[in-house]
Structures are given as structure tokens and as C-alpha cells.
XYZ file of C-alpha atoms in Angstrom:
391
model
C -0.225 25.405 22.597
C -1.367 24.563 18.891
C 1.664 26.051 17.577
C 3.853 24.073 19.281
C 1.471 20.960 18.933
C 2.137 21.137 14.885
C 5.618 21.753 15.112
C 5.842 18.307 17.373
C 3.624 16.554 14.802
C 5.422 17.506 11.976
C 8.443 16.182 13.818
C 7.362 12.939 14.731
C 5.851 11.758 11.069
C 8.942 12.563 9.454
C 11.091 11.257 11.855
C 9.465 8.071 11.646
C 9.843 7.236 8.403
C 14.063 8.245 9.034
C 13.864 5.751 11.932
C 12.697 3.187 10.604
C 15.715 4.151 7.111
C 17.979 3.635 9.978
C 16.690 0.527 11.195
C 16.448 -1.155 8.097
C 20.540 0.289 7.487
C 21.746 -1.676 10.557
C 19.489 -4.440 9.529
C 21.097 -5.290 6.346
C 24.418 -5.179 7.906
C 23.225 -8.571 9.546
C 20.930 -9.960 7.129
C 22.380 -12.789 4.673
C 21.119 -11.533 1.584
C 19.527 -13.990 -0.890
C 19.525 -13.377 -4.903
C 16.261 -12.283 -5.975
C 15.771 -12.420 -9.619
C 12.914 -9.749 -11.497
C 11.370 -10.985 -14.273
C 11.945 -9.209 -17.352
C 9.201 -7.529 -19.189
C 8.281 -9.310 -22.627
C 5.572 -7.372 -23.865
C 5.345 -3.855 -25.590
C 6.406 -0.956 -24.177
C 5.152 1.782 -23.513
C 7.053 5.294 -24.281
C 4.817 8.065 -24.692
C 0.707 9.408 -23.549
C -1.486 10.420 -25.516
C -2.645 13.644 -26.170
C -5.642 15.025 -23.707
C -8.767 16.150 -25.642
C -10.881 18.561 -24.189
C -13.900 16.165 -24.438
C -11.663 13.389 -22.099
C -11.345 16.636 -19.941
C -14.709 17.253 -19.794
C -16.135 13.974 -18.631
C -13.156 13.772 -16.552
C -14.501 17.348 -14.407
C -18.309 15.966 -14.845
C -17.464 12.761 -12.744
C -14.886 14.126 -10.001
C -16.814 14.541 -6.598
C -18.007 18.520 -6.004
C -15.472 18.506 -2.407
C -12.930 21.091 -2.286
C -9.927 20.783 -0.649
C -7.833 23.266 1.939
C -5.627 23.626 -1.008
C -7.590 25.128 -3.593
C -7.771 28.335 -4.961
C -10.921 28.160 -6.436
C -13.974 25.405 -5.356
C -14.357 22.742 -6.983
C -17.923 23.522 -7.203
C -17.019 26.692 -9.122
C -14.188 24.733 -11.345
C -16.758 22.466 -12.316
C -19.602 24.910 -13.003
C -16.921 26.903 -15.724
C -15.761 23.873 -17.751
C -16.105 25.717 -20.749
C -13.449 27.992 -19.416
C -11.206 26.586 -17.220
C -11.787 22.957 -19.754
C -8.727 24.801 -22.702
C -6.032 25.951 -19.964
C -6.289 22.434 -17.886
C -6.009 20.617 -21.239
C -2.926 22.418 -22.382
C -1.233 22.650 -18.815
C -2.074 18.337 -18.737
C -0.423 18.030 -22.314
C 2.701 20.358 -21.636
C 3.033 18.461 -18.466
C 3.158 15.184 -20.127
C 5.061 16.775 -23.646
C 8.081 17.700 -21.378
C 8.447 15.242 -18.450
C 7.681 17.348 -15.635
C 4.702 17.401 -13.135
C 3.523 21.093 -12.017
C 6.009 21.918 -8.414
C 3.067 23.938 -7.266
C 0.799 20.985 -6.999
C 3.460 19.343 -5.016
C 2.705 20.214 -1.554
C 0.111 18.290 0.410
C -1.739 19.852 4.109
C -1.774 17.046 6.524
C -3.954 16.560 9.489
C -3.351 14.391 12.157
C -6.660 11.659 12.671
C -7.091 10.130 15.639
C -6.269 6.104 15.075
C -8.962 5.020 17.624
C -11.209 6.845 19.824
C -10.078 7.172 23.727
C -6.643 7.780 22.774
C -4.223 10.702 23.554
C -5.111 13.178 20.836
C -1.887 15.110 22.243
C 0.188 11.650 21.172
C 1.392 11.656 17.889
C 2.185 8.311 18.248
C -1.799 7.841 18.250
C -2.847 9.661 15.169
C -2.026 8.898 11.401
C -1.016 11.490 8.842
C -3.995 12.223 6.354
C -2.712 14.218 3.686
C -4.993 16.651 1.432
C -3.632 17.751 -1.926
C -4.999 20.533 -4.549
C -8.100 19.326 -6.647
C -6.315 20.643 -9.622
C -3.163 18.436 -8.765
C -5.677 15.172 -9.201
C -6.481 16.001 -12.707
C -3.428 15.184 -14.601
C -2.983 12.490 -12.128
C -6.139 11.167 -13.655
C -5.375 11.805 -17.060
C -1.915 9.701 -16.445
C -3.680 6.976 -14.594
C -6.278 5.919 -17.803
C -3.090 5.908 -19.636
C -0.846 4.266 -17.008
C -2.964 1.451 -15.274
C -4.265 -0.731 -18.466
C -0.695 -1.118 -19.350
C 0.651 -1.899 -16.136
C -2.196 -3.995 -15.231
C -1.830 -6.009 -18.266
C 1.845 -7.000 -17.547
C 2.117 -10.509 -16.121
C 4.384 -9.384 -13.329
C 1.404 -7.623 -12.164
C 0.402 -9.404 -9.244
C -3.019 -11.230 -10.096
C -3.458 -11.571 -6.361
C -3.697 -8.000 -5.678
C -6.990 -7.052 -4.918
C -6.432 -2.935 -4.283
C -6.680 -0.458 -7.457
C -8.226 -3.270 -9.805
C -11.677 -3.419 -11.886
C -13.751 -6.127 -10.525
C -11.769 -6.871 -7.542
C -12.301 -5.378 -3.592
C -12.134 -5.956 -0.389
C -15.387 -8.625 -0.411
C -13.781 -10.652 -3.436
C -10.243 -11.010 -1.686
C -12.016 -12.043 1.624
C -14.415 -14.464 -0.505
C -11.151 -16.066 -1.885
C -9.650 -16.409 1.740
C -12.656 -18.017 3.100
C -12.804 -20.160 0.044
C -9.329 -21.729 0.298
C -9.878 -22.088 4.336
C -12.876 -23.942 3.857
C -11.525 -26.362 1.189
C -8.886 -27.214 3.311
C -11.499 -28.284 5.980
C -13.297 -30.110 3.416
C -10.055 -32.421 2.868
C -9.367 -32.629 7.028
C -6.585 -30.135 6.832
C -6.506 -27.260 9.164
C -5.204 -23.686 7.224
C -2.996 -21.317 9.003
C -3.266 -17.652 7.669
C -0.472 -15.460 8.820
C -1.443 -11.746 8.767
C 1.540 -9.110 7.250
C 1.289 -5.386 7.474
C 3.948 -2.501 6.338
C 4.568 -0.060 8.754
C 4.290 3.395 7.286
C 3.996 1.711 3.929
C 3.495 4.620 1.576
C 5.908 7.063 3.582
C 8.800 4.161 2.794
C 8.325 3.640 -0.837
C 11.754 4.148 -2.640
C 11.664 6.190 -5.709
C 15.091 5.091 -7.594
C 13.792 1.346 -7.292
C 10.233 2.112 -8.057
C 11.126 3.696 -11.057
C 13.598 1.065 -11.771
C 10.723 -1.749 -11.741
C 8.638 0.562 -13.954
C 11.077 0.128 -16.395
C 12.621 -3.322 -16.323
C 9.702 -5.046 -15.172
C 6.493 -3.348 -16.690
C 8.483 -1.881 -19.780
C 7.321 1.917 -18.785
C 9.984 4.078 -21.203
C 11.481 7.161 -22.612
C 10.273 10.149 -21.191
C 7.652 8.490 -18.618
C 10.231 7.961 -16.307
C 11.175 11.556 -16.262
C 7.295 13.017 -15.455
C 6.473 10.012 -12.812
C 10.637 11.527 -11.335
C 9.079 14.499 -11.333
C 5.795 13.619 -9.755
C 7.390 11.593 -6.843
C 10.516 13.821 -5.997
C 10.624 17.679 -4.133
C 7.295 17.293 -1.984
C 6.984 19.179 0.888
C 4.362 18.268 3.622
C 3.054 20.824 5.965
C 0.695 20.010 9.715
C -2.041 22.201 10.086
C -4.420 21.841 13.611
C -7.047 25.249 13.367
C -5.003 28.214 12.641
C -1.524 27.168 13.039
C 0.880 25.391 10.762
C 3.982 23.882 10.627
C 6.945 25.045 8.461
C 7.220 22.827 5.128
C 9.351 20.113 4.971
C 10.836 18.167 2.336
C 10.309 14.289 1.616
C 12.826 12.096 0.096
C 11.011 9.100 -0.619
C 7.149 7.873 -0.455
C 4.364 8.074 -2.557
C 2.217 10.600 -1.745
C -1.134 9.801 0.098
C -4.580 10.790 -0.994
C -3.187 11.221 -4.687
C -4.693 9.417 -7.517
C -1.597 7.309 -8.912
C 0.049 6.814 -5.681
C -1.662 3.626 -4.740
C -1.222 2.146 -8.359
C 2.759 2.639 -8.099
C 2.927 0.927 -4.528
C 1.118 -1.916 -6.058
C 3.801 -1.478 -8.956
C 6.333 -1.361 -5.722
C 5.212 -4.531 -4.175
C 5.326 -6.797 -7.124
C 8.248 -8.810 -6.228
C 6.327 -9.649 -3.413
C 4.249 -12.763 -4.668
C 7.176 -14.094 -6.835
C 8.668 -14.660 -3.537
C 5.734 -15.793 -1.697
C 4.940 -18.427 -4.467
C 8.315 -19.407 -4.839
C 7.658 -20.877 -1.304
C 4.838 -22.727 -2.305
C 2.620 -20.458 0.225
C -0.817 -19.602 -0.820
C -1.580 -15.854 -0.011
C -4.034 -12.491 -1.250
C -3.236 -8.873 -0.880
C -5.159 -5.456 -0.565
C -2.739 -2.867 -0.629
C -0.535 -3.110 1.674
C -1.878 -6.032 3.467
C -0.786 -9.629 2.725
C -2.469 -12.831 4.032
C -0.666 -15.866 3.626
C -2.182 -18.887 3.941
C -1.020 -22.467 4.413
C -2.935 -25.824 4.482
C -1.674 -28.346 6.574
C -2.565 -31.677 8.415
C -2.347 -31.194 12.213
C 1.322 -33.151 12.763
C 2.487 -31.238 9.779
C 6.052 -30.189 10.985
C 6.436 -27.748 8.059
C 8.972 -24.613 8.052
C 7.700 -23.223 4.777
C 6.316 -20.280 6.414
C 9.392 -19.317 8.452
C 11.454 -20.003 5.186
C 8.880 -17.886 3.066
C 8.680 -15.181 6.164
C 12.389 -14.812 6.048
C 12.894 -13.919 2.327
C 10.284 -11.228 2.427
C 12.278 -9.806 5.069
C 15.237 -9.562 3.164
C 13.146 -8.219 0.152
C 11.484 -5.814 1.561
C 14.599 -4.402 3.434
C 16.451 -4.401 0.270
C 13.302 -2.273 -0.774
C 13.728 0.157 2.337
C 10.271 -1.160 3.302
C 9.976 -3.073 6.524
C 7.043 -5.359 7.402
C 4.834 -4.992 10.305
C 3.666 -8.024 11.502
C 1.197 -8.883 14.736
C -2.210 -9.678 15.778
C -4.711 -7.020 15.036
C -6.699 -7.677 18.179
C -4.319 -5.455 20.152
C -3.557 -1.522 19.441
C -0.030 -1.299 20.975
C 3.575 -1.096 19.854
C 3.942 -4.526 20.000
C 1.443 -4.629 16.987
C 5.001 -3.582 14.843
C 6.870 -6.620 15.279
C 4.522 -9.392 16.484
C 3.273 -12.409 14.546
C -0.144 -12.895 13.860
C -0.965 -16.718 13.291
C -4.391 -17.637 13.133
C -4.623 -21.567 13.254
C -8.220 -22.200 11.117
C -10.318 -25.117 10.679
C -14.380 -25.418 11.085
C -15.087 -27.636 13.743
C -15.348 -31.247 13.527
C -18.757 -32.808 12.646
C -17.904 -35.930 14.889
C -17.051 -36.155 18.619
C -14.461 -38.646 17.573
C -12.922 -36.044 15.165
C -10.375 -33.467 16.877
C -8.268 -31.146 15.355
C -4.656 -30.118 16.782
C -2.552 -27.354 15.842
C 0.550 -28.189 13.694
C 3.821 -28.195 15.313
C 6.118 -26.184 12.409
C 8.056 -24.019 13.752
C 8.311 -20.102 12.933
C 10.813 -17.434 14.279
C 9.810 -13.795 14.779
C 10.929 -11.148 16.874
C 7.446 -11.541 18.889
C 5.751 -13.783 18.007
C 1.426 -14.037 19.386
C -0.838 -16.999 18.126
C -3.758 -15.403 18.167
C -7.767 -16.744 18.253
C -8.880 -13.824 16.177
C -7.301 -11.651 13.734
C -8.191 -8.627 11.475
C -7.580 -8.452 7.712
C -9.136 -5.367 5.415
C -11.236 -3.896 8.692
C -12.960 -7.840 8.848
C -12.183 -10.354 11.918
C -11.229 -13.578 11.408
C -11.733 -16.555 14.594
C -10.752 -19.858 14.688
C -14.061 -21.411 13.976
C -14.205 -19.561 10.215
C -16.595 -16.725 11.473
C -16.183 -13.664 10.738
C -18.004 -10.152 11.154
């Protein structure tokens, strides 16, 4: 039973991702496709890391968490407890890694269990559990020795998002909620009512492309020479394997994505997404990310007739399809498939302090495949309502 459970696992998460490939392919053939300019990058480049010292190396191993994973050879407990000899060979296998453009292929293959997305559900479903995916221990550490090198450069870049919230010093889930509430409850201090429309990427890792990712690092964030060549290596030839007890799938190959649970994975989808806010603010839309997760946000009076959203709405469509990424986008309040193509629009305002005050909700238009207004919506695991609370 297990055995064939895996193989129908396995099966379904990459086929996904090729569905939804082919979806966007027939997409494009009908979508008018608008001219969207990058921004150069102006500021230095970068072209080379620096060499790993074995004292980096050892505060690196000192502060990584004692958990091993299905992957390893050898515990992490044990790694960590024979620095002084295992501390030489990681250094020089990090610094030939990064000397010669090419990221280890035996650290390239990543166990993944199927989690259940909500408890009650069909565990025998695929359609009902996510993919998490568990890589070596010893994979993460060059990852980490590329990310203090990587992130300060690409974070300093001004076609870094500053909106982004995910992967950033300083900045989390509570400060990106803080700065939604904030602009909602302006708005209600002038007597405008804010609509926030909630966006989410469906399988948004799995869909990354790697030629235009690595494309961006270059033109955009002014990432050079033979850094290219080791993130190549580092994204392409992954295999992913299901494993449920004692039985596992066959390994199969993966063509584009970032991998999930790595260390730099999340940083390069943020890289990825970029584009995103030029287009967003090119609308004149006010909006906040965490991830993958985008809340736009629009303050309006109540007979505003606006159709800045559905203009704004529309572009990111044909971005993020000329991206091979597709955008998910419905009211979290509901767990079905109509979740993938819905349109969350929460209509905000706190409510009037005089019986002679009302509010109304604009009449702009919007068109969506589905479309749901809803009364209560979920951004970064907190619920939004109509009155401004939120839990």
C-alpha cells in the first residue's frame, strides 16, 4: 500500500508544477503582452567570494541547530562535537566549491515528506498535503558560507524590494502586519475606506525559472563572473525522492525551482520577485510582501469608481507568466480549489464614530476568473475583518 502511496505522491508534486508550465504556455498565447522594463544595476559588482577561514567555519558549526537530518551520514551532533576535525576538509571542500563554480552533485538530492495541509483531511489525497523537503546538513554549510557573502550585496541593491519583509534583518512577519494596519488606519483617519487585495503563488518555489533568475542576478543586482556558474550549479540536476516509513519513490529530476528547506533558496525567490513592486508602484497601488505573499492595498473614498487595481492586477499577470510563475489569488477563509483562482478583496474601514456617518463600499470594478469579496481574510497565518481586528 505505502509503496504504491509514494510512487502516486511523487507523481502528483511533479506533475503539478508541469501543469501549471502548460497552463501558463496556452496562457501567453492569449495574453497581450505589455513591455516591462528592468532597471539596470548602477552600483559595484560583485565577481568573486571570499575565501572561507576556518575560524568563519567554526562559529558557523557552533551556531547551526544540533538536528540531523534523514540525509546525513554522520549526526550533526557528532559533526559538531569534531570541529577540530571535520572544521579543515569542510573549509577546503567550501573554497574549491566556490574556486571552480560548481556546487557538490551529492548534496543535490532532497527526501520529501508529504505534511498534511490541515487536519481532517484525506491523508491518502495528495492534493491535501504539501511537499516538505529535507536536505543533507552538510549541503547547508556552503549554502551559508555563500549567503553572508551573497545577501549584503543583494540586499543593498536598490532594485531590492524595500517592501519585502521575508529574509531581511529587522523586518518579520509583525513589522509587515504593523505597516498594513498602519496605512488602513490612516486611511480611516482621513474618511477613506482601504481595500487590501490578498495575492498568493501557487507552488511558488517549485515554479521559479532558473535562466531568468540568473539573468536578474546579473543585469539587475550586478552578480558576475564565475557566480553565475556555482548558483547554475546549485539550482540545476536536483533530484527529489517521497519517502512514507520504509518505502521510497524512485528519484526524479527537477528542471526548475528553488529548492525548499535550503538556506539561499528563499533569498533568490526574493531576488525572483523583484520586478514585482516596480509594477505594483507603477500603478500607484500601495502594497507589502512576505515571501511569496503580496498585499496590496488601496485607499479610496466610498463612490471612488477606480480601476487601478484591475489595471495593476492585470500586469502582474502578464509578469509573472512571462516569469513561468502564476498567481494564486482567493480568500483564505476557505480551503478548496477555488482558493487558486479566486479574488480575495477585503473592503476595510473602522467603524464610524457617528450614527450619521456610514461607510459604503466603492464601486471600481475588478475582473478575475472568480472573483469572492470576502469579510475576513488571512495574510502571514493572521486574519484580517472588516472592522480592522485581527487575531
Amino acid at each position: 500500500m505505502r509503496e504504491t502511496c509514494v510512487m502516486t505522491f511523487c507523481k502528483f508534486f511533479v506533475d503539478k508544477v508541469n501543469r501549471i508550465h502548460s497552463n501558463i504556455a496556452v496562457a501567453l498565447q492569449s495574453t497581450v503582452r505589455s513591455a516591462f522594463t528592468d532597471r539596470p544595476y548602477l552600483g559595484p559588482a560583485l565577481s568573486s567570494f571570499q575565501p572561507v577561514t576556518t575560524e568563519e567555519e567554526h562559529r558557523l558549526l557552533s551556531a547551526m541547530p544540533s538536528k540531523s537530518s534523514p540525509l546525513d551520514v554522520l549526526p550533526c551532533s557528532l559533526l559538531k562535537a569534531c570541529t577540530d576535525t571535520f572544521l579543515p576538509v569542510i573549509a577546503k571542500l567550501a573554497n574549491l566549491s566556490m574556486q571552480t563554480g560548481k556546487f557538490p552533485s551529492r548534496y543535490k538530492q532532497a527526501q520529501v515528506l508529504p505534511l498534511l495541509k490541515q487536519a481532517g483531511l484525506d491523508r491518502s489525497s495528495p492534493a491535501n498535503c504539501k511537499p516538505i523537503s529535507n536536505l543533507s546538513t552538510v549541503s547547508k554549510i556552503p549554502e551559508r558560507l555563500v549567503l553572508t557573502r551573497l545577501r549584503p550585496h543583494l540586499l543593498e541593491s536598490t532594485n531590492f524590494s524595500i517592501y519585502q519583509s521575508a529574509y531581511r534583518k529587522g523586518h518579520s512577519t509583525e513589522t509587515a502586519l504593523l505597516e498594513i494596519l498602519d496605512g488602513v488606519y490612516t486611511a480611516a483617519d482621513d474618511k477613506q475606506i482601504t481595500v487590501l487585495i490578498s495575492l498568493d503563488l501557487s507552488a511558488a518555489f517549485d515554479t521559479v525559472d532558473h535562466e531568468v533568475l540568473l539573468q536578474r542576478l546579473q543585469s539587475q543586482f550586478g552578480v558576475t563572473d564565475t557566480l553565475p556558474s556555482w548558483l547554475r550549479s546549485y539550482l540545476e540536476s536536483r533530484t527529489q525522492f517521497v519517502k512514507l516509513g520504509q518505502h521510497h519513490s524512485p528519484a526524479v529530476g527537477l528542471d526548475v525551482g528553488v529548492p525548499q528547506g535550503s538556506v539561499l533558496g528563499p533569498l533568490l525567490f526574493a531576488v525572483y520577485c523583484s520586478p514585482e513592486a516596480d509594477v505594483i508602484m507603477s500603478h500607484g497601488v500601495q502594497f507589502h510582501q512576505y515571501a511569496d505573499d503580496t498585499q496590496l492595498r488601496l485607499a479610496m473614498s466610498s463612490d471612488n469608481t477606480s480601476d487601478r487595481p484591475t489595471v495593476c492586477l492585470y500586469s502582474l499577470r502578464v509578469l509573472l507568466r512571462s516569469d513561468n510563475g502564476t498567481y494564486k489569488t482567493g480568500c483564505s477563509s476557505t480551503r478548496t480549489n477555488r482558493r487558486h483562482s479566486s479574488l480575495a478583496l477585503l473592503i476595510s474601514c473602522v467603524p464610524p464614530t457617528q450614527p450619521s456617518h456610514r461607510y459604503v463600499s466603492p464601486t471600481f470594478s475588478y475582473r478575475w476568473p472568480t472573483r469572492s469579496k470576502c469579510s475576513v481574510s488571512c495574510w502571514i497565518a493572521v486574519w484580517l475583518s472588516t472592522n480592522t481586528l485581527w487575531r
